[in-house]
Amino acid sequence: MWDVDGAKLGTSLKGSEQCVPLSIAFNPDGQTIAAGCATHAAMIMMWNVRKGSELARPL
């Protein structure tokens, strides 16, 4: 993710599988990001924004 305030690369999102995002959404509190992935049919991945660590795969 890009750090807009610092104009530099911020946190990288990590996961056990690659995700080519088709859509991305932030939780309103700014702590979680979710992506609908093109790599696997009907797969959604969620990450902790600050740590870049994978949180869940609801589908």
Short mmCIF file of C-alpha atoms in Angstrom, two decimals:
data_model
loop_
_atom_site.label_atom_id
_atom_site.label_comp_id
_atom_site.label_asym_id
_atom_site.label_seq_id
_atom_site.Cartn_x
_atom_site.Cartn_y
_atom_site.Cartn_z
CA MET A 1 0.00 0.00 0.00
CA TRP A 2 1.14 3.54 -0.66
CA ASP A 3 1.69 5.96 2.26
CA VAL A 4 0.09 9.10 0.85
CA ASP A 5 1.26 11.39 3.67
CA GLY A 6 4.89 10.26 3.41
CA ALA A 7 4.82 9.79 -0.39
CA LYS A 8 6.47 6.36 -0.09
CA LEU A 9 5.73 2.66 -0.11
CA GLY A 10 3.91 1.71 3.10
CA THR A 11 2.82 -1.73 4.29
CA SER A 12 2.93 -4.76 2.01
CA LEU A 13 0.03 -7.17 2.32
CA LYS A 14 1.12 -10.71 3.09
CA GLY A 15 -0.76 -13.97 2.58
CA SER A 16 -0.19 -17.62 1.97
CA GLU A 17 -1.64 -17.36 -1.54
CA GLN A 18 -1.35 -14.73 -4.23
CA CYS A 19 -4.31 -12.43 -4.68
CA VAL A 20 -4.79 -10.45 -7.86
CA PRO A 21 -7.37 -7.92 -6.61
CA LEU A 22 -10.45 -7.20 -8.68
CA SER A 23 -11.93 -4.97 -5.99
CA ILE A 24 -10.64 -3.49 -2.73
CA ALA A 25 -12.49 -2.01 0.24
CA PHE A 26 -11.37 -0.49 3.54
CA ASN A 27 -13.32 -0.94 6.75
CA PRO A 28 -14.61 2.50 7.85
CA ASP A 29 -12.30 2.37 10.91
CA GLY A 30 -9.29 2.11 8.55
CA GLN A 31 -7.89 -1.00 10.28
CA THR A 32 -8.92 -3.70 7.80
CA ILE A 33 -8.74 -4.03 4.02
CA ALA A 34 -10.61 -6.65 2.00
CA ALA A 35 -9.97 -7.72 -1.59
CA GLY A 36 -11.97 -9.80 -4.02
CA CYS A 37 -9.33 -11.91 -5.77
CA ALA A 38 -9.18 -12.95 -9.42
CA THR A 39 -6.72 -15.76 -8.69
CA HIS A 40 -9.42 -18.05 -7.25
CA ALA A 41 -13.14 -18.00 -7.97
CA ALA A 42 -15.17 -16.34 -5.21
CA MET A 43 -12.19 -15.75 -2.90
CA ILE A 44 -12.05 -12.78 -0.55
CA MET A 45 -8.98 -12.00 1.55
CA MET A 46 -8.79 -9.62 4.52
CA TRP A 47 -5.70 -7.98 6.06
CA ASN A 48 -4.72 -5.90 9.07
CA VAL A 49 -3.74 -2.55 7.51
CA ARG A 50 -0.93 -1.65 9.96
CA LYS A 51 0.77 -5.06 10.09
CA GLY A 52 -0.03 -6.25 6.55
CA SER A 53 -0.90 -9.66 7.99
CA GLU A 54 -3.73 -11.78 6.63
CA LEU A 55 -6.76 -11.89 8.92
CA ALA A 56 -9.33 -14.11 7.24
CA ARG A 57 -10.77 -15.61 4.10
CA PRO A 58 -14.54 -15.45 4.55
CA LEU A 59 -15.25 -17.29 1.28
#
